[in-house]
Amino acid sequence: MSGIDRRSLLAAGAAAAALPAVAGAAQRGTRSLAPTPPMGWNSWNSFATTITEAQAVETAGIMAAKLLPAGYDTFTVDIQWYDPDAKSYEYNAKPVPVMDGDGRLLPAPNRFPSSAGGMGFAPLAARVHALGLRFGIHVMRGIPRLAVERNLPVLGTHLRARDIADVTSVCSWNPDMYGVDMRRPGAQAYYDSVFAQYARWGVDFVKVDDMSRPYDAHAPEIEAVALAIKRSGRPMILSLSPGETPVIRADHVRRHAEMWRIADDFWDEWPQLAAQFTRFENWSPYIGGGRWPDGDMLPLGRLALGARDSRFTPDEQRTLMTLWSIVRSPLIMGGDLRHLDAATLALLTNPEVIAVNQASSDNRPHILEDGTRLWSATAPGGGRYVALFNTSAKPRRVALPLDRIGLRGTVSVRDLWARAALADMQGAVARELPSHGASLLRVTPV
């Protein structure tokens, strides 16, 4: 790299690092970097591995105009931004990623032109920050296989890639990386160098994949990433993927990450949505405190490289948003914002529904009857939120007795989706719901 290029890179990195990453956030271990569930957009459901800088800039502009006012503030470029030949949802069998001389991945310049000359994601991050958004990236666990093949040096040490790689630790579905053996000298130094680079680029959010399964085998690398973020000097929200993170490891994952997936990739099929109810019920004791079980992105609107719109029916889409809100899962839109229709925008931006996701507490399930799911939570300022779900194949009445949520007598009821008051109720909160439908209510004693 020439002296001019290096000075330019350092200047760009310093400028990006000076931008506010997480409002009011301090380092991990003091105050949470995610006091409320993160909200944003991720490129996977729309672009697979193929997003380009031009598409990213266009999408970020739409996001800032249409979703940022509702709180969606984190823009994330998903997997294989370093592969010049990434094509679709399938991975190249033997990728040739762009790397620097220390085995650290760089954006492919043919897809991200501003990254040329060693600039990395700093210029794109600066453009995203200028829109009032945070900038996130997806990375895979470990060290590039190509770095091991070439035996590149580990920055700041006398060691090389083969000294730290565990070539037996590979992802079952992606060919890019080998695991890092954290028992070896230089292993932490490698992760430190990677996240120091992300900090220079101005990254605010990192989704680290191939971490959560098998959990215990990868726990040392989870700890290494968390430590590397802390040492980088820049607050970065850590999101672990994919599922299913085991509930018995809740204490460990909460110590090291702000959010973690509880399921494999979630797509727009009713059986996948129905399965999420049980997962969120199992994770309910661990919701909050700046730590968030993650149901995955919202597959809404235009999906799959523009091939189709969401297969969820309108009732199922409302069920999805109601469930993610009452369980306080991160709200990460996955659909192509360039084709955002009015109905999907309204679904994503209802302020009374988002308030449940961002400001409720004591979120808990109530398991009373087959074919139904019921949740409640404490509403700020008094009263309770109630979410009623009909998971059966036919319309039915779904009810939650008031004594189950500590109320009695008469209550006033507000329909949060309709943003309108309903008639007062006694004894139970009840609604007639269509198949796969949901209702989200605020209930207040009269």
XYZ file of C-alpha atoms in Angstrom:
446
model
C 0.000 0.000 0.000
C 1.383 3.420 -0.886
C 1.883 6.114 1.726
C -0.984 8.108 0.237
C -3.302 5.084 0.344
C -2.348 4.319 3.944
C -2.937 7.922 5.041
C -6.278 7.934 3.255
C -7.286 4.682 4.900
C -6.337 5.882 8.360
C -8.195 9.150 7.839
C -11.307 7.388 6.607
C -11.159 4.913 9.459
C -10.725 7.654 12.046
C -13.650 9.592 10.603
C -15.865 6.515 10.637
C -14.808 5.610 14.169
C -15.716 9.104 15.347
C -19.320 8.672 14.270
C -21.826 7.650 16.960
C -22.125 3.871 16.858
C -24.672 3.219 19.592
C -26.288 6.171 21.295
C -25.239 6.303 24.944
C -23.529 2.916 24.740
C -20.448 1.957 26.687
C -18.255 -1.097 26.445
C -19.600 -4.609 26.956
C -19.583 -5.439 30.644
C -20.711 -1.988 31.810
C -23.879 -0.758 30.118
C -25.683 -2.755 27.470
C -25.045 -1.831 23.870
C -28.627 -2.900 23.121
C -30.884 -1.708 25.945
C -33.858 -2.430 23.677
C -34.119 -5.081 20.942
C -32.135 -4.006 17.865
C -34.155 -2.913 14.842
C -32.905 -2.729 11.288
C -32.509 -4.349 7.870
C -30.359 -7.242 6.633
C -29.544 -8.118 3.026
C -29.823 -11.941 3.157
C -33.538 -12.455 2.466
C -33.398 -10.062 -0.490
C -29.941 -10.396 -2.040
C -28.457 -13.665 -0.732
C -24.669 -13.355 -1.224
C -24.851 -10.858 -4.082
C -25.456 -7.351 -2.737
C -23.331 -4.610 -4.311
C -22.344 -1.185 -3.057
C -24.794 0.526 -5.402
C -27.635 -1.652 -4.116
C -26.548 -1.085 -0.530
C -26.477 2.692 -0.927
C -29.894 2.720 -2.604
C -31.399 0.472 0.063
C -29.891 2.442 2.936
C -31.406 5.626 1.530
C -34.864 4.054 1.407
C -34.386 2.663 4.896
C -33.453 6.072 6.279
C -36.485 7.681 4.654
C -39.124 5.062 5.414
C -38.032 2.881 8.337
C -35.643 4.976 10.432
C -38.493 7.222 11.698
C -40.062 4.084 13.217
C -36.782 3.057 14.880
C -35.143 0.736 12.324
C -31.595 2.055 12.505
C -29.133 -0.784 11.775
C -28.197 -1.531 8.158
C -26.369 -4.856 7.699
C -24.529 -6.364 4.738
C -24.829 -10.136 5.041
C -22.584 -13.011 3.981
C -19.721 -13.212 1.457
C -19.147 -9.518 0.771
C -15.523 -10.612 0.278
C -16.265 -13.035 -2.585
C -15.917 -11.406 -6.042
C -17.889 -14.262 -7.625
C -20.736 -14.719 -5.121
C -23.841 -15.614 -7.073
C -26.908 -16.668 -5.097
C -28.043 -18.681 -2.069
C -25.525 -21.375 -3.024
C -21.867 -20.976 -2.053
C -18.942 -21.441 -4.412
C -17.235 -24.734 -3.571
C -13.758 -23.187 -3.476
C -14.104 -19.436 -3.033
C -11.199 -17.064 -3.558
C -11.990 -14.268 -1.102
C -10.321 -10.869 -1.104
C -7.914 -10.616 1.841
C -5.121 -8.416 3.096
C -1.619 -9.719 3.773
C -2.573 -10.712 7.313
C -5.415 -13.041 6.343
C -8.215 -10.595 7.096
C -11.152 -10.447 4.706
C -11.771 -7.324 2.629
C -14.820 -6.273 0.576
C -14.572 -7.390 -3.042
C -13.745 -4.217 -5.040
C -15.743 -5.355 -8.081
C -18.849 -5.265 -5.875
C -17.827 -2.479 -3.456
C -15.695 -0.064 -5.505
C -15.098 2.360 -2.635
C -13.225 -0.396 -0.793
C -10.369 -0.359 -3.322
C -6.864 0.531 -2.186
C -7.346 -1.046 1.225
C -10.175 1.283 2.259
C -12.385 -1.610 3.293
C -15.899 -0.752 4.393
C -14.912 2.643 5.844
C -16.348 4.702 2.931
C -19.629 2.749 2.820
C -19.948 2.876 6.600
C -19.452 6.647 6.475
C -22.266 6.987 3.901
C -24.568 4.842 6.037
C -23.710 6.836 9.161
C -24.418 10.081 7.315
C -27.996 8.847 6.843
C -28.364 8.469 10.612
C -27.993 4.684 10.483
C -25.647 2.200 12.108
C -23.552 -0.059 9.893
C -23.364 -3.827 10.325
C -21.666 -6.745 8.615
C -21.954 -10.529 8.627
C -18.847 -12.662 9.159
C -18.169 -16.360 9.512
C -16.455 -17.899 12.525
C -12.759 -18.523 12.114
C -9.971 -17.766 9.646
C -10.207 -17.975 5.832
C -9.167 -21.344 4.439
C -7.233 -19.485 1.766
C -5.234 -17.681 4.479
C -4.310 -21.074 5.910
C -3.450 -22.450 2.479
C -1.120 -19.485 1.922
C 0.012 -19.579 5.582
C -0.287 -15.818 5.964
C 1.075 -14.074 9.082
C -0.977 -13.287 12.172
C -0.696 -9.538 12.659
C 1.421 -8.455 15.611
C 2.937 -11.911 16.176
C 5.668 -14.134 14.742
C 3.015 -16.787 14.057
C 1.172 -17.789 10.927
C -2.299 -18.971 9.979
C -1.441 -22.668 10.198
C -0.267 -22.135 13.774
C -3.745 -21.126 14.932
C -6.180 -22.834 12.542
C -8.147 -25.929 13.458
C -8.642 -27.533 10.050
C -10.978 -30.134 11.562
C -13.402 -27.412 12.660
C -15.404 -26.536 9.566
C -18.881 -25.245 8.874
C -21.199 -27.914 7.478
C -22.842 -25.539 4.998
C -20.230 -22.929 4.078
C -16.717 -23.535 2.656
C -15.043 -20.245 3.543
C -13.359 -20.755 6.908
C -11.524 -23.008 9.326
C -12.073 -22.643 13.043
C -9.470 -20.988 15.254
C -8.044 -23.148 18.045
C -8.196 -20.793 21.028
C -5.741 -22.969 22.986
C -2.925 -21.941 20.662
C -0.689 -18.867 20.968
C -1.707 -16.199 18.487
C -5.362 -17.264 18.305
C -6.708 -14.298 20.268
C -4.304 -11.987 18.449
C -5.889 -12.991 15.152
C -9.420 -12.178 16.337
C -8.137 -8.947 17.894
C -6.652 -7.910 14.546
C -9.891 -8.662 12.687
C -12.098 -6.647 15.014
C -9.565 -3.815 15.224
C -9.993 -3.532 11.466
C -13.796 -3.532 11.770
C -13.467 -0.767 14.337
C -11.383 1.307 11.915
C -14.031 0.801 9.266
C -16.725 2.120 11.606
C -18.688 -1.101 12.085
C -21.395 -0.929 14.757
C -23.017 -4.370 14.524
C -21.441 -7.757 13.768
C -23.411 -10.901 13.001
C -21.038 -13.820 13.534
C -22.242 -17.017 11.886
C -21.483 -20.705 12.497
C -21.193 -19.928 16.213
C -24.205 -21.400 17.966
C -24.088 -25.020 16.804
C -22.522 -27.047 18.307
C -22.472 -24.454 21.058
C -19.936 -25.916 23.482
C -17.428 -26.639 20.711
C -17.556 -23.018 19.599
C -17.852 -21.348 23.015
C -14.116 -20.451 23.147
C -14.464 -18.544 19.872
C -17.607 -16.801 21.157
C -15.555 -15.624 24.112
C -12.679 -14.635 21.822
C -14.922 -12.486 19.621
C -16.476 -10.764 22.635
C -13.001 -10.013 24.004
C -11.788 -8.781 20.613
C -14.708 -6.364 20.391
C -13.895 -5.036 23.843
C -10.242 -4.594 22.925
C -11.104 -2.863 19.653
C -12.188 0.259 21.524
C -15.403 0.589 19.499
C -18.813 -0.531 20.753
C -20.194 -3.212 18.433
C -23.367 -5.178 19.031
C -22.605 -8.902 18.764
C -25.231 -11.126 17.147
C -24.629 -14.896 17.138
C -25.990 -17.189 14.457
C -27.432 -19.615 13.526
C -29.731 -21.571 15.878
C -30.551 -23.379 17.807
C -28.656 -21.875 20.728
C -29.376 -24.279 23.622
C -31.389 -22.782 26.467
C -29.120 -24.530 28.971
C -26.334 -22.212 27.791
C -28.374 -19.049 28.381
C -26.076 -17.698 31.088
C -23.017 -18.052 28.872
C -24.534 -16.510 25.762
C -25.985 -13.604 27.754
C -22.533 -12.806 29.125
C -20.964 -12.556 25.687
C -23.543 -11.411 23.118
C -26.391 -8.935 22.808
C -28.525 -11.222 20.620
C -28.437 -14.832 19.528
C -30.464 -16.920 17.146
C -32.853 -19.496 18.595
C -33.570 -21.217 15.246
C -31.992 -21.953 11.896
C -32.737 -19.633 8.983
C -36.360 -18.533 9.227
C -38.357 -18.207 6.031
C -41.942 -17.473 5.031
C -43.590 -20.827 5.709
C -46.280 -21.364 8.342
C -44.707 -24.515 9.883
C -41.538 -22.537 10.569
C -43.508 -19.730 12.204
C -45.590 -22.186 14.254
C -42.384 -23.792 15.565
C -41.110 -20.451 16.854
C -43.814 -20.259 19.534
C -42.302 -23.118 21.532
C -38.791 -21.741 21.146
C -39.786 -18.326 22.466
C -41.712 -19.939 25.332
C -38.552 -21.812 26.314
C -36.473 -18.636 26.154
C -38.998 -16.418 27.978
C -37.076 -16.337 31.308
C -34.116 -14.777 29.494
C -35.784 -11.876 27.683
C -34.461 -8.443 28.600
C -31.579 -6.855 30.425
C -30.020 -5.822 27.130
C -29.901 -9.449 25.911
C -32.298 -10.718 23.254
C -33.236 -14.178 21.951
C -33.474 -13.704 18.193
C -36.101 -15.325 15.963
C -34.232 -14.183 12.819
C -35.082 -11.680 10.108
C -38.613 -10.766 9.035
C -39.226 -12.396 5.605
C -41.761 -9.825 4.450
C -42.314 -8.070 1.136
C -40.187 -8.962 -1.925
C -37.773 -11.841 -1.270
C -35.248 -14.248 -2.757
C -33.435 -12.122 -5.332
C -36.749 -10.641 -6.439
C -38.223 -14.046 -7.300
C -41.365 -13.709 -5.195
C -43.264 -11.906 -2.499
C -43.675 -13.327 0.995
C -45.689 -16.533 1.112
C -47.160 -15.582 4.464
C -50.836 -14.626 4.264
C -51.819 -11.208 5.629
C -53.037 -12.882 8.839
C -49.766 -14.788 9.181
C -47.770 -11.617 8.622
C -49.655 -9.968 11.476
C -49.039 -13.048 13.621
C -45.327 -12.819 12.860
C -45.084 -9.165 13.857
C -47.264 -9.709 16.925
C -45.112 -12.608 18.133
C -41.778 -10.838 17.509
C -43.146 -7.805 19.367
C -44.570 -9.517 22.468
C -41.427 -11.669 22.885
C -39.143 -8.694 22.189
C -37.201 -10.387 19.407
C -34.982 -8.040 17.373
C -36.941 -6.554 14.470
C -34.690 -6.967 11.433
C -36.500 -6.532 8.111
C -35.345 -8.905 5.384
C -37.430 -7.907 2.365
C -36.189 -5.818 -0.556
C -36.891 -2.208 0.395
C -36.781 -1.141 -3.247
C -40.142 -2.886 -3.616
C -41.641 -1.931 -0.258
C -45.431 -1.746 -0.608
C -47.812 0.245 1.549
C -49.227 -2.772 3.405
C -45.790 -4.070 4.400
C -44.646 -0.602 5.424
C -47.728 -0.207 7.637
C -47.113 -3.614 9.183
C -43.515 -2.723 10.027
C -44.079 0.781 11.347
C -47.190 0.661 13.557
C -45.929 2.706 16.535
C -48.184 1.051 19.115
C -46.964 -2.410 18.090
C -43.312 -1.342 18.044
C -43.777 0.061 21.562
C -44.553 -3.463 22.784
C -41.264 -4.709 21.316
C -39.223 -1.796 22.625
C -40.756 -0.924 25.982
C -42.649 -3.871 27.517
C -41.373 -5.976 30.423
C -42.201 -9.176 32.289
C -43.001 -10.880 28.987
C -44.475 -14.319 29.652
C -46.411 -17.076 27.903
C -49.672 -18.590 29.149
C -50.260 -22.160 27.966
C -53.941 -22.946 28.360
C -55.432 -24.663 25.319
C -54.343 -26.549 22.210
C -54.497 -24.478 19.035
C -53.922 -21.214 20.843
C -50.923 -19.328 22.153
C -51.180 -16.488 24.640
C -48.648 -13.992 25.931
C -48.779 -11.010 28.241
C -46.374 -8.291 29.302
C -46.338 -5.228 31.502
C -46.992 -1.979 29.662
C -45.126 1.190 30.627
C -47.351 3.524 32.578
C -49.666 0.764 33.782
C -51.819 -1.995 32.414
C -50.855 -5.111 30.483
C -50.197 -6.027 26.897
C -51.974 -9.191 25.751
C -51.197 -11.139 22.580
C -53.738 -13.744 21.450
C -52.851 -16.251 18.721
C -54.953 -18.787 16.855
C -52.506 -21.367 15.536
C -55.239 -23.751 14.391
C -56.565 -24.292 10.874
C -60.016 -22.828 11.612
C -61.347 -19.542 13.028
C -61.912 -19.631 16.772
C -62.428 -17.566 19.896
C -59.212 -17.077 21.854
C -59.418 -15.867 25.460
C -57.075 -15.106 28.340
C -58.732 -14.925 31.817
C -57.959 -11.645 33.540
C -56.882 -13.353 36.752
C -53.994 -14.939 34.823
C -52.496 -11.485 34.378
C -53.310 -10.169 37.837
C -56.406 -8.194 36.914
C -60.065 -8.452 37.883
C -63.307 -6.603 37.344
C -63.760 -4.493 34.232
C -60.919 -3.496 31.944
C -60.641 -1.110 29.044
C -59.148 -2.640 25.919
C -57.258 -1.045 23.048
C -56.560 -2.848 19.774
C -52.953 -1.907 18.946
C -53.105 -3.014 15.321
C -56.277 -0.989 14.686
C -55.016 1.773 17.014
C -58.556 2.035 18.371
C -60.473 1.345 21.592
C -62.672 -1.744 21.893
C -65.595 -2.285 24.231
C -64.727 -2.860 27.891
C -64.354 -6.507 28.915
C -64.926 -8.498 32.094
C -63.574 -11.841 33.245
C -61.354 -12.432 30.224
C -59.773 -10.727 27.254
C -61.210 -12.478 24.220
C -61.247 -12.075 20.447
C -62.553 -14.003 17.465
C -59.497 -14.763 15.343
C -59.048 -16.194 11.848
C -56.904 -19.236 11.250
C -53.234 -18.347 11.895
C -54.378 -14.935 13.093
C -53.418 -12.763 16.047
C -54.604 -9.857 18.150
C -52.426 -7.481 20.146
C -54.157 -5.528 22.897
C -53.465 -3.152 25.766
C -55.607 -3.892 28.795
C -56.072 -1.344 31.586
C -58.189 -1.581 34.770
C -61.187 0.745 34.705
